[in-house]
């Protein structure tokens, strides 16, 4: 269906409204106005007959003189008869018998002469002893109506021309901001340019501008959320695949060892296979604990018991425990002269240092000492753990804290990921960098 331009809609609306108003005016001036005019003339004629009749009854002057004075004071024509219909003043013809009979029944007869052209109105009234016939011309009314009708036609023509011009101006004023709005909606802009109006269109434009801004923000947020969901989905799939891979090896060992236990009759071999099964079960238990810990940390459901911890004393305790296990390991703890207090979960903090020291011991070369040093730059405290080893490939460094990422085949690749998430849960961070003869891991603690 073809759309009608707003110009034509405005023009049609104005013309229809104008024609409706003019129709009401024409009906009023040709039907209601004549009726009101005639009613007014009839009332006036009755009043004048009453005045004339009262003048005849009360005046002592000559009746003919009274009649002539009255005739000169009115616009119409009046004739007077007696009750028998014989003329007294103004006419020489007797009234018809039928008119007298009607008049005796009605006391008053009002009629219009020459009904088609409505030229005059006639009032016949029986008043006391006389019959009055009053004729009033309606030519003034007819001429007035003709002039008014002609004037209405001229006004209608002028109104149509003015309507065309007004519709053109109004439609241009209305369509211009609408076209600007359409152009603005189709554009990539979110801010309205060169639009200076102080009416409802300005409010509408601002509403659309704000709507575009919110839509743009929502779309960007949805895109980010979608990317995050995709990334999370990929991480979940990778995580499940890595878990399955890590579990598969100990399960295969357990299954093989069980088969050998059942098949072997040698007690020594059975004991060896039983120990192998026990070690693999312990390995699976540690893997499940690490996976559970990492899952809780990443989903932020792990309840933390934060308390004030003396950092240097805490690290000394951890080092002492390692010396009990690794008697030949040399760990140099180079601490500042004054204590540093941290707000941290003690159990998680111990897990952080335990994982890092285990890695440092595992990859340490030539029994070189492991060094723990500090740097305090408020609001942060930095703890550096350095071990002498071969540098790690730069390609591996950004991924070392990812779950199940391993440079070699040892371990599950969860230790550094757990450390990273524990630090993040305490607004901290972990950094790994190569040195010429070793690797340094830096922990950054928030000390505000």
Tab-separated table of N, CA and C in Angstrom, residues 43 72 83-84 87 272 299 313 334 354 375 396 416 440:
chain	number	residue	atom	x	y	z
A	43	UNK	N	-42.870	38.624	16.377
A	43	UNK	CA	-43.028	39.225	17.706
A	43	UNK	C	-43.144	40.739	17.596
A	72	UNK	N	-46.424	55.658	8.970
A	72	UNK	CA	-45.157	56.328	8.653
A	72	UNK	C	-43.990	55.847	9.552
A	83	UNK	N	-65.153	43.803	12.367
A	83	UNK	CA	-65.370	42.378	12.556
A	83	UNK	C	-66.133	41.737	11.406
A	84	UNK	N	-66.831	42.525	10.615
A	84	UNK	CA	-67.590	41.982	9.485
A	84	UNK	C	-66.716	41.884	8.242
A	87	UNK	N	-63.496	47.187	5.108
A	87	UNK	CA	-62.259	47.949	5.305
A	87	UNK	C	-62.496	49.246	6.048
A	272	UNK	N	54.948	-55.003	45.582
A	272	UNK	CA	55.402	-53.893	44.724
A	272	UNK	C	54.221	-53.283	43.976
A	299	UNK	N	35.386	-19.901	41.066
A	299	UNK	CA	33.957	-19.565	41.201
A	299	UNK	C	33.686	-18.675	42.409
A	313	UNK	N	57.869	-13.750	59.708
A	313	UNK	CA	57.782	-14.895	60.617
A	313	UNK	C	57.083	-16.069	59.940
A	334	UNK	N	66.255	-13.383	52.892
A	334	UNK	CA	66.833	-12.056	53.067
A	334	UNK	C	65.710	-11.058	53.358
A	354	UNK	N	54.236	-22.904	49.684
A	354	UNK	CA	54.557	-24.324	49.533
A	354	UNK	C	54.659	-24.696	48.059
A	375	UNK	N	60.696	-6.384	48.545
A	375	UNK	CA	60.740	-4.979	48.138
A	375	UNK	C	59.422	-4.340	48.571
A	396	UNK	N	56.464	-19.859	26.714
A	396	UNK	CA	55.730	-20.530	27.795
A	396	UNK	C	55.330	-19.580	28.918
A	416	UNK	N	50.820	-23.453	39.912
A	416	UNK	CA	50.888	-22.009	39.666
A	416	UNK	C	49.510	-21.403	39.429
A	440	UNK	N	62.793	-16.146	38.296
A	440	UNK	CA	62.321	-15.431	39.482
A	440	UNK	C	60.805	-15.306	39.414
